[in-house]
């Protein structure tokens, strides 16, 4: 046998790189792929004027944090729900005045606890999805007390009592096996959402050569929604679907008069690192090379933003029409603000996050 | 390789103390065996008959070929040395994780699977396994040294070959021959492979050594081996031609510098480190020299063996010995210093084989006595002794060395028997759990009562569980690490209890101030498959109810900020059928490896059995 000590040192080095014995790596896939499955779980959304951001603060294991900027305040606060390890990632959904986050299973935990706040993150009410929620940012949707959840095996669940109980809308493969899914060649559902029409349930996924498939659920069946653009699904959010076609990115907005497509945004490399909702029916995207863009509600077009600060994990709506970039470095989250007419990000706020390194490994 | 790593600190004092204790007790047994053998031998020496004298004369007259003697004594000494190295205090808990797992690191999955299987057996019974390795290797060493001739000596060779094969496969992962970066300079194909070859040669019939064939085979084989290693060393793209790559030391320089950094005498460290720096600076030249040297030595050895040219063979063997010694010092760094060295690596056994091969080219002529045993024992032909007399004669005829060899077999049995018995138990020894969590003391305190709600929504009071032993613990239903493992250990303990499980209730109380509804206890129960365990109860209540229970049982529960899980201490209580706490133990599962899980399950089951047995 070779000398053990030397080999053990080598193994320890390899082990450290591989993350031996620690909590599992963050669920967010790498950048560079313009598909929903490849888009980071890091996101932001708005609920009745409050801006929420969900992002990881550390790598391997990642500690996911929830920040909020109340409608009446320019400042962000750390409001991560307590009592559960979120190293597997958080999936967030918003509805009027409330944020719901589902904790992705991690290590020995195989189901998904829920936390809902209706008071800007001061208090959280617990709930449960007794299964693994999917690792996509569009796996959870909320509208009033109604919730939709997409599971890792493709099951779509619905709740009408804020997650106290769930019923199955579609089992694994049911949507792909439906006439609409077969006609589209649906490979996997990656996003669920509520439509702008009362009670409308939407599911979206990639359909291979046929591009993006968005499906509406009604009367126990699924019908494909006709989008005005074709391409691969990047992400579906309330009222907006991002679709990439080659190096062009489109936003299809759901309006009372039907779906409307934006003009194309040129996306060098074609990758969308992260995306989130912005304003009313708008969206933002983070692109490779610190590039970013945002689009307002229906009728508005993409606006390229100045290069975002290093470490930017998400963009979010700032106060007074500004755009905020939330950047992470170690255990510090820094808010950079882009005022309405400005073309430079200005450092606005820093928040030290008490990351409990080693607590979940 | 999840199975083999117990997760224990190799220096864990409980395991180290138990290992020392086992070695001490087995040492005492070994001493008794030798004492008894000496007494028997001494007592029978006076009964020597003419026949036994003749047998002894015959034995003394046989001249063992020098090549075989070198192999026997040389490898016997190596096995003895390895056995002593196995007695290092950290070996019991450290060998699987610090020796075996790194050795298999770069091997393909099937090798890792096989090695993991073997390593798991060790990690489940580390004390017995560690002690058995010591005594088996010491016993084989003694057997080889003292077993000079006849079938006992050949059997010693075979034992060495078999054990060497076990070490080669499970301890060295086939010497890394299926892994990346294979090179003879680091020790390929594994020292134990050379032990196997030596053992097989010793096991050859004695008449085989009367020819030059073993020597030629040995030298020829070594020549082909070294030539093959030269080719491998020269193969492009394996990283041996560069001293540095991307600013970092390449494979050879890195290995040498890593070895130089381990604990060892300063002078040696300086020497090895210097050579490491030289290799980093002149990687191409060093590898070129190694390739040429290996190829030339291989060709010389093979040619000497094929042509029966003893002069060429001598030159090649001397040159190979110098090369091997240089590699042993400058690259392998003597092989056993620092860390958990288990042998002096490959170069010393290779040198022994090479010299034995050369000596085997010129076998010594046999004496007339040695070839005519029947003529030396005329009494045997005329009278058949009784069985008792035959046994007495046999013992009386034994030489001192033979008695020692017989004792060596006893040493092997002393080492192997406890491990064999332990291996029959598929559950890990409780000592692993004790080593992780510390030992627990007996208690005799009334268990504080409580009434909480089960995962099924039923109200359950502790008093209502009277008549059964209660294993009580505190679990967080949304925990991602310890609590699910503790639950799995409790389930395994329930299985171990068998029919006695009906006399035990497994009870957990929620230890999370936020996620505490029955929805979570029910989900956790399903997650852990405990919904199929009838005596499992996962209890919860309002936060105030839970806080009261936590306080009574000394459980501290606290939410941590920023995405961390709720923190609480891991404690289990054994409550008797009459409601008295009999034992308090930490059930922190540590790394949650298969062996620690199994060990905790054994510990919990043992505690429950004791409480059942104690009755009141």
Coordinates of N, CA, C and O in Angstrom, one line a residue, chain A residues 91-219:
Chain A
X91 N -38.4 28.3 -4.2 CA -39.2 28.7 -5.4 C -40.3 29.6 -4.9 O -41.0 29.3 -3.9
X92 N -40.4 30.8 -5.5 CA -41.3 31.8 -5.0 C -42.4 32.1 -5.9 O -42.3 32.0 -7.2
X93 N -43.5 32.5 -5.4 CA -44.6 33.0 -6.2 C -45.3 34.1 -5.4 O -45.3 34.1 -4.1
X94 N -45.9 35.0 -6.1 CA -46.5 36.2 -5.4 C -48.0 36.3 -5.8 O -48.4 35.9 -6.9
X95 N -48.7 36.8 -4.9 CA -50.1 37.2 -5.1 C -50.4 38.5 -4.4 O -49.5 38.9 -3.6
X96 N -51.5 39.1 -4.6 CA -51.7 40.4 -4.0 C -51.4 40.4 -2.5 O -52.0 39.8 -1.7
X97 N -50.3 41.1 -2.2 CA -49.9 41.3 -0.8 C -49.3 40.1 -0.1 O -49.0 40.2 1.1
X98 N -49.1 39.1 -0.8 CA -48.5 37.9 -0.1 C -47.4 37.3 -1.0 O -47.5 37.3 -2.2
X99 N -46.4 36.7 -0.3 CA -45.4 35.9 -1.0 C -45.4 34.5 -0.5 O -45.5 34.3 0.8
X100 N -45.4 33.6 -1.4 CA -45.3 32.1 -1.0 C -44.0 31.6 -1.5 O -43.6 31.8 -2.6
X101 N -43.3 31.0 -0.6 CA -42.0 30.3 -1.0 C -42.1 28.8 -0.6 O -42.6 28.4 0.4
X102 N -41.7 28.0 -1.6 CA -41.6 26.6 -1.3 C -40.1 26.2 -1.2 O -39.3 26.7 -2.0
X103 N -39.8 25.5 -0.1 CA -38.4 25.0 0.1 C -38.2 23.7 -0.6 O -38.9 22.8 -0.4
X104 N -37.2 23.8 -1.5 CA -36.9 22.6 -2.3 C -36.3 21.5 -1.4 O -35.5 21.8 -0.5
X105 N -36.6 20.3 -1.6 CA -36.0 19.2 -0.8 C -34.5 19.2 -1.0 O -34.0 19.6 -2.0
X106 N -33.9 18.7 0.1 CA -32.4 18.8 0.1 C -31.9 17.7 1.0 O -32.5 17.4 2.1
X107 N -30.9 17.0 0.6 CA -30.3 15.9 1.4 C -31.4 14.9 1.8 O -32.0 14.3 1.0
X108 N -31.6 14.8 3.1 CA -32.6 13.7 3.6 C -34.0 14.1 3.5 O -34.9 13.3 3.6
X109 N -34.3 15.4 3.3 CA -35.6 15.9 3.2 C -36.2 15.7 1.8 O -35.6 16.1 0.9
X110 N -37.4 15.1 1.8 CA -37.9 14.7 0.4 C -39.2 15.4 0.1 O -39.7 15.2 -1.0
X111 N -39.7 16.2 1.0 CA -40.9 17.0 0.7 C -40.6 18.5 0.7 O -39.5 18.9 1.0
X112 N -41.6 19.3 0.5 CA -41.3 20.7 0.3 C -42.2 21.6 1.2 O -43.4 21.8 1.0
X113 N -41.6 22.0 2.3 CA -42.4 22.9 3.2 C -42.6 24.2 2.5 O -41.9 24.7 1.6
X114 N -43.7 24.9 2.9 CA -44.1 26.2 2.3 C -44.1 27.2 3.4 O -44.3 26.9 4.6
X115 N -43.8 28.4 3.1 CA -43.9 29.6 4.0 C -44.6 30.7 3.3 O -44.2 31.0 2.1
X116 N -45.6 31.3 3.9 CA -46.4 32.4 3.3 C -46.4 33.6 4.2 O -46.6 33.4 5.4
X117 N -46.1 34.7 3.6 CA -46.1 35.9 4.4 C -47.1 36.9 3.8 O -47.0 37.1 2.6
X118 N -47.9 37.5 4.6 CA -48.9 38.5 4.1 C -48.6 39.9 4.7 O -49.3 40.8 4.5
X119 N -47.4 39.9 5.5 CA -47.1 41.2 6.1 C -45.7 41.6 5.9 O -45.0 42.1 6.7
X120 N -45.3 41.5 4.6 CA -43.9 41.9 4.3 C -42.8 41.1 4.9 O -41.7 41.7 5.1
X121 N -43.1 39.9 5.2 CA -42.0 39.0 5.7 C -41.8 39.1 7.2 O -40.9 38.4 7.8
X122 N -42.7 39.8 7.9 CA -42.5 39.9 9.4 C -42.9 38.6 10.0 O -42.3 38.1 10.9
X123 N -43.9 37.9 9.5 CA -44.4 36.6 10.0 C -44.6 35.7 8.8 O -45.0 36.1 7.7
X124 N -44.4 34.4 9.1 CA -44.6 33.4 8.0 C -45.5 32.3 8.5 O -45.3 31.8 9.6
X125 N -46.5 32.0 7.7 CA -47.4 30.9 8.0 C -46.8 29.6 7.3 O -46.5 29.7 6.1
X126 N -46.9 28.5 7.9 CA -46.3 27.3 7.3 C -47.3 26.5 6.5 O -48.5 26.6 6.8
X127 N -46.9 25.8 5.5 CA -47.7 24.9 4.7 C -46.9 23.8 4.2 O -45.7 23.7 4.5
X128 N -47.4 23.0 3.4 CA -46.7 21.8 3.0 C -47.1 21.3 1.6 O -48.3 21.2 1.3
X129 N -46.1 21.0 0.8 CA -46.4 20.1 -0.4 C -45.7 18.8 -0.1 O -44.4 18.8 0.1
X130 N -46.4 17.8 0.1 CA -45.8 16.5 0.5 C -45.2 15.8 -0.6 O -45.5 14.6 -0.9
X131 N -44.3 16.4 -1.3 CA -43.6 15.9 -2.5 C -42.5 16.9 -2.9 O -42.4 17.9 -2.3
X132 N -41.7 16.5 -3.8 CA -40.6 17.3 -4.3 C -41.1 18.3 -5.3 O -41.5 17.9 -6.4
X133 N -41.0 19.6 -5.0 CA -41.4 20.6 -6.0 C -40.2 20.7 -7.0 O -39.1 20.4 -6.7
X134 N -40.6 21.0 -8.2 CA -39.6 20.9 -9.3 C -38.5 22.0 -9.1 O -38.8 23.1 -8.5
X135 N -37.4 21.8 -9.7 CA -36.3 22.8 -9.6 C -36.3 23.8 -10.7 O -35.3 24.0 -11.3
X136 N -37.4 24.4 -10.9 CA -37.5 25.5 -11.8 C -38.1 26.7 -11.2 O -39.0 26.6 -10.3
X137 N -37.8 27.9 -11.6 CA -38.3 29.1 -11.0 C -39.8 29.3 -11.2 O -40.5 30.0 -10.5
X138 N -40.3 28.6 -12.2 CA -41.8 28.7 -12.5 C -42.6 27.5 -11.9 O -43.6 27.2 -12.4
X139 N -42.1 26.8 -10.9 CA -42.7 25.7 -10.4 C -43.8 26.0 -9.4 O -44.5 25.1 -8.9
X140 N -44.0 27.3 -9.0 CA -45.0 27.6 -8.1 C -45.7 28.9 -8.6 O -45.1 29.8 -9.1
X141 N -47.0 28.9 -8.4 CA -47.8 30.1 -8.8 C -48.9 30.3 -7.7 O -49.4 29.4 -7.1
X142 N -49.2 31.6 -7.6 CA -50.2 31.9 -6.5 C -51.2 33.0 -7.1 O -50.8 33.8 -7.9
X143 N -52.4 32.9 -6.7 CA -53.4 33.8 -7.0 C -54.5 33.8 -5.9 O -55.3 32.9 -5.8
X144 N -54.4 34.8 -5.1 CA -55.3 34.8 -3.9 C -54.9 33.6 -3.0 O -53.8 33.4 -2.7
X145 N -55.9 32.8 -2.7 CA -55.7 31.6 -1.8 C -55.4 30.4 -2.7 O -55.2 29.3 -2.2
X146 N -55.4 30.6 -4.0 CA -55.2 29.5 -4.9 C -53.7 29.4 -5.3 O -53.0 30.3 -5.5
X147 N -53.2 28.1 -5.2 CA -51.8 27.8 -5.5 C -51.7 26.7 -6.6 O -52.6 25.9 -6.7
X148 N -50.7 26.8 -7.4 CA -50.3 25.8 -8.3 C -48.9 25.4 -8.0 O -48.0 26.2 -7.7
X149 N -48.6 24.1 -8.0 CA -47.3 23.6 -7.8 C -46.9 22.5 -8.8 O -47.7 21.6 -9.1
X150 N -45.7 22.7 -9.4 CA -45.2 21.7 -10.3 C -44.2 20.8 -9.6 O -43.2 21.3 -9.0
X151 N -44.4 19.5 -9.6 CA -43.5 18.6 -8.9 C -42.4 18.1 -9.9 O -42.5 18.3 -11.1
X152 N -41.4 17.6 -9.2 CA -40.2 17.1 -10.0 C -40.5 16.1 -11.0 O -39.9 15.9 -12.1
X153 N -41.6 15.3 -10.8 CA -41.9 14.2 -11.7 C -43.0 14.7 -12.8 O -43.5 13.9 -13.5
X154 N -43.3 16.0 -12.8 CA -44.2 16.5 -13.8 C -45.6 16.7 -13.3 O -46.4 17.2 -14.0
X155 N -45.9 16.2 -12.1 CA -47.2 16.3 -11.6 C -47.6 17.8 -11.3 O -46.7 18.5 -10.9
X156 N -48.8 18.1 -11.7 CA -49.3 19.5 -11.3 C -50.3 19.4 -10.3 O -51.3 18.7 -10.4
X157 N -50.1 20.1 -9.2 CA -51.0 20.1 -8.0 C -51.7 21.5 -8.0 O -51.1 22.5 -8.4
X158 N -52.9 21.5 -7.4 CA -53.6 22.7 -7.2 C -54.2 22.8 -5.8 O -54.5 21.7 -5.2
X159 N -54.1 23.9 -5.2 CA -54.7 24.1 -3.9 C -55.6 25.4 -3.9 O -55.3 26.4 -4.6
X160 N -56.7 25.3 -3.2 CA -57.6 26.4 -3.2 C -57.7 27.0 -1.8 O -58.5 27.9 -1.5
X161 N -56.8 26.5 -0.8 CA -56.8 27.0 0.5 C -55.4 27.3 1.0 O -55.0 26.9 2.1
X162 N -54.7 28.0 0.2 CA -53.3 28.5 0.5 C -52.4 27.3 0.9 O -51.5 27.5 1.7
X163 N -52.6 26.2 0.3 CA -51.6 25.1 0.5 C -52.0 24.1 1.7 O -51.2 23.3 2.0
X164 N -53.1 24.3 2.3 CA -53.5 23.4 3.4 C -53.8 22.0 2.8 O -53.6 21.0 3.4
X165 N -54.4 22.0 1.6 CA -54.7 20.7 1.0 C -54.5 20.9 -0.5 O -54.5 22.0 -1.0
X166 N -54.2 19.8 -1.2 CA -53.8 19.8 -2.6 C -54.6 18.7 -3.3 O -54.9 17.7 -2.8
X167 N -54.9 19.0 -4.6 CA -55.4 18.0 -5.5 C -54.6 17.9 -6.7 O -53.9 18.9 -7.1
X168 N -54.6 16.8 -7.4 CA -53.8 16.6 -8.6 C -54.6 17.1 -9.8 O -55.6 16.6 -10.1
X169 N -54.0 18.1 -10.5 CA -54.6 18.5 -11.8 C -54.1 17.6 -12.9 O -54.8 17.3 -13.8
X170 N -52.8 17.2 -12.9 CA -52.3 16.4 -13.9 C -51.2 15.5 -13.3 O -50.3 16.0 -12.6
X171 N -51.3 14.2 -13.5 CA -50.3 13.3 -13.0 C -49.0 13.4 -13.9 O -49.0 14.1 -14.9
X172 N -48.0 12.6 -13.5 CA -46.8 12.6 -14.3 C -47.0 12.2 -15.7 O -47.6 11.2 -16.0
X173 N -46.6 13.1 -16.6 CA -46.8 12.8 -18.1 C -48.2 12.9 -18.6 O -48.4 12.7 -19.8
X174 N -49.1 13.3 -17.7 CA -50.5 13.5 -18.2 C -50.7 14.6 -19.2 O -51.4 14.4 -20.3
X175 N -50.0 15.7 -19.0 CA -50.1 16.8 -20.0 C -49.4 16.4 -21.3 O -50.0 16.7 -22.4
X176 N -48.3 15.8 -21.2 CA -47.6 15.4 -22.4 C -48.4 14.4 -23.2 O -48.3 14.3 -24.4
X177 N -49.1 13.6 -22.4 CA -49.9 12.5 -23.0 C -51.3 13.0 -23.5 O -52.0 12.2 -24.2
X178 N -51.6 14.2 -23.2 CA -52.9 14.7 -23.6 C -52.9 15.0 -25.1 O -51.8 15.1 -25.7
X179 N -54.0 15.1 -25.8 CA -54.0 15.4 -27.2 C -53.2 16.6 -27.5 O -52.4 16.7 -28.5
X180 N -53.4 17.7 -26.7 CA -52.7 18.9 -27.0 C -51.2 18.7 -26.8 O -50.4 19.3 -27.6
X181 N -50.8 18.0 -25.7 CA -49.4 17.8 -25.5 C -48.8 16.9 -26.5 O -47.6 17.2 -27.0
X182 N -49.5 15.9 -27.0 CA -48.9 15.0 -28.1 C -48.8 15.8 -29.4 O -47.8 15.7 -30.1
X183 N -49.8 16.6 -29.6 CA -49.7 17.4 -30.9 C -48.5 18.4 -30.9 O -47.9 18.6 -31.9
X184 N -48.2 18.8 -29.7 CA -47.1 19.8 -29.6 C -45.7 19.0 -29.5 O -44.7 19.6 -29.8
X185 N -45.8 17.8 -29.0 CA -44.5 17.0 -28.8 C -43.9 17.5 -27.5 O -42.7 17.6 -27.3
X186 N -44.8 17.7 -26.5 CA -44.3 18.3 -25.2 C -43.3 17.3 -24.5 O -43.6 16.1 -24.4
X187 N -42.2 17.8 -24.1 CA -41.2 16.9 -23.5 C -41.3 17.0 -22.0 O -41.3 16.0 -21.3
X188 N -41.4 18.1 -21.4 CA -41.6 18.3 -20.0 C -42.2 19.6 -19.6 O -41.9 20.6 -20.3
X189 N -43.0 19.6 -18.6 CA -43.6 20.9 -18.1 C -42.6 21.5 -17.2 O -42.0 20.8 -16.3
X190 N -42.3 22.8 -17.3 CA -41.3 23.5 -16.5 C -41.9 24.6 -15.7 O -41.3 25.1 -14.7
X191 N -43.0 25.1 -16.1 CA -43.6 26.3 -15.5 C -45.1 26.2 -15.3 O -45.8 25.6 -16.2
X192 N -45.6 26.7 -14.2 CA -47.1 26.8 -14.1 C -47.4 28.3 -13.7 O -46.5 29.0 -13.1
X193 N -48.6 28.7 -14.0 CA -48.9 30.1 -13.7 C -50.4 30.2 -13.8 O -51.1 29.4 -14.3
X194 N -50.9 31.4 -13.2 CA -52.3 31.7 -13.4 C -52.4 32.7 -14.5 O -51.6 33.6 -14.6
X195 N -53.4 32.6 -15.3 CA -53.6 33.5 -16.4 C -54.3 34.8 -15.9 O -54.7 34.9 -14.8
X196 N -54.4 35.8 -16.8 CA -55.0 37.0 -16.4 C -56.5 36.9 -16.3 O -57.2 37.7 -15.6
X197 N -57.1 35.9 -16.9 CA -58.5 35.7 -16.8 C -58.8 34.9 -15.5 O -58.0 34.0 -15.1
X198 N -59.8 35.2 -14.8 CA -60.1 34.6 -13.5 C -60.2 33.1 -13.6 O -60.9 32.5 -14.5
X199 N -59.4 32.4 -12.8 CA -59.5 31.0 -12.7 C -58.7 30.3 -13.8 O -58.6 29.0 -13.8
X200 N -58.0 31.0 -14.7 CA -57.3 30.3 -15.7 C -56.0 29.7 -15.2 O -55.2 30.4 -14.6
X201 N -55.8 28.5 -15.5 CA -54.5 27.8 -15.1 C -53.7 27.5 -16.3 O -54.2 27.0 -17.3
X202 N -52.4 27.9 -16.2 CA -51.5 27.7 -17.4 C -50.4 26.8 -17.0 O -49.9 26.8 -15.9
X203 N -49.9 26.0 -18.0 CA -48.7 25.2 -17.8 C -47.9 25.4 -19.1 O -48.4 25.5 -20.2
X204 N -46.6 25.4 -18.9 CA -45.7 25.6 -20.1 C -44.5 24.7 -20.1 O -44.1 24.3 -19.0
X205 N -44.0 24.4 -21.2 CA -42.9 23.5 -21.3 C -42.3 23.6 -22.7 O -42.8 24.2 -23.6
X206 N -41.2 22.8 -22.9 CA -40.6 22.8 -24.2 C -41.2 21.7 -25.1 O -41.5 20.6 -24.6
X207 N -41.4 22.0 -26.3 CA -42.0 21.1 -27.3 C -41.1 20.6 -28.4 O -41.5 20.3 -29.5
X208 N -39.8 20.6 -28.1 CA -38.8 20.2 -29.1 C -38.9 21.2 -30.3 O -38.8 22.4 -30.2
X209 N -39.0 20.6 -31.5 CA -39.0 21.4 -32.7 C -40.1 22.4 -32.7 O -40.0 23.5 -33.4
X210 N -41.2 22.0 -32.1 CA -42.4 22.9 -32.1 C -42.2 24.1 -31.2 O -43.1 25.0 -31.2
X211 N -41.1 24.2 -30.4 CA -40.9 25.3 -29.6 C -41.6 25.3 -28.3 O -41.7 24.2 -27.7
X212 N -42.1 26.4 -27.9 CA -42.7 26.6 -26.6 C -44.2 26.1 -26.7 O -44.9 26.4 -27.6
X213 N -44.6 25.3 -25.6 CA -46.0 25.0 -25.5 C -46.6 25.6 -24.3 O -46.1 25.3 -23.2
X214 N -47.6 26.4 -24.4 CA -48.3 26.9 -23.3 C -49.7 26.3 -23.4 O -50.3 26.4 -24.4
X215 N -50.1 25.8 -22.2 CA -51.4 25.1 -22.2 C -52.3 25.6 -21.1 O -51.9 26.0 -20.0
X216 N -53.6 25.8 -21.5 CA -54.6 26.3 -20.5 C -55.4 25.1 -20.1 O -55.8 24.2 -20.9
X217 N -55.8 25.0 -18.8 CA -56.6 23.9 -18.2 C -58.0 24.4 -18.1 O -58.2 25.4 -17.5
X218 N -58.9 23.7 -18.6 CA -60.3 24.0 -18.4 C -61.1 22.7 -18.7 O -60.8 21.9 -19.5
X219 N -62.1 22.6 -17.8 CA -63.1 21.5 -17.9 C -62.3 20.1 -18.0 O -62.7 19.2 -18.7

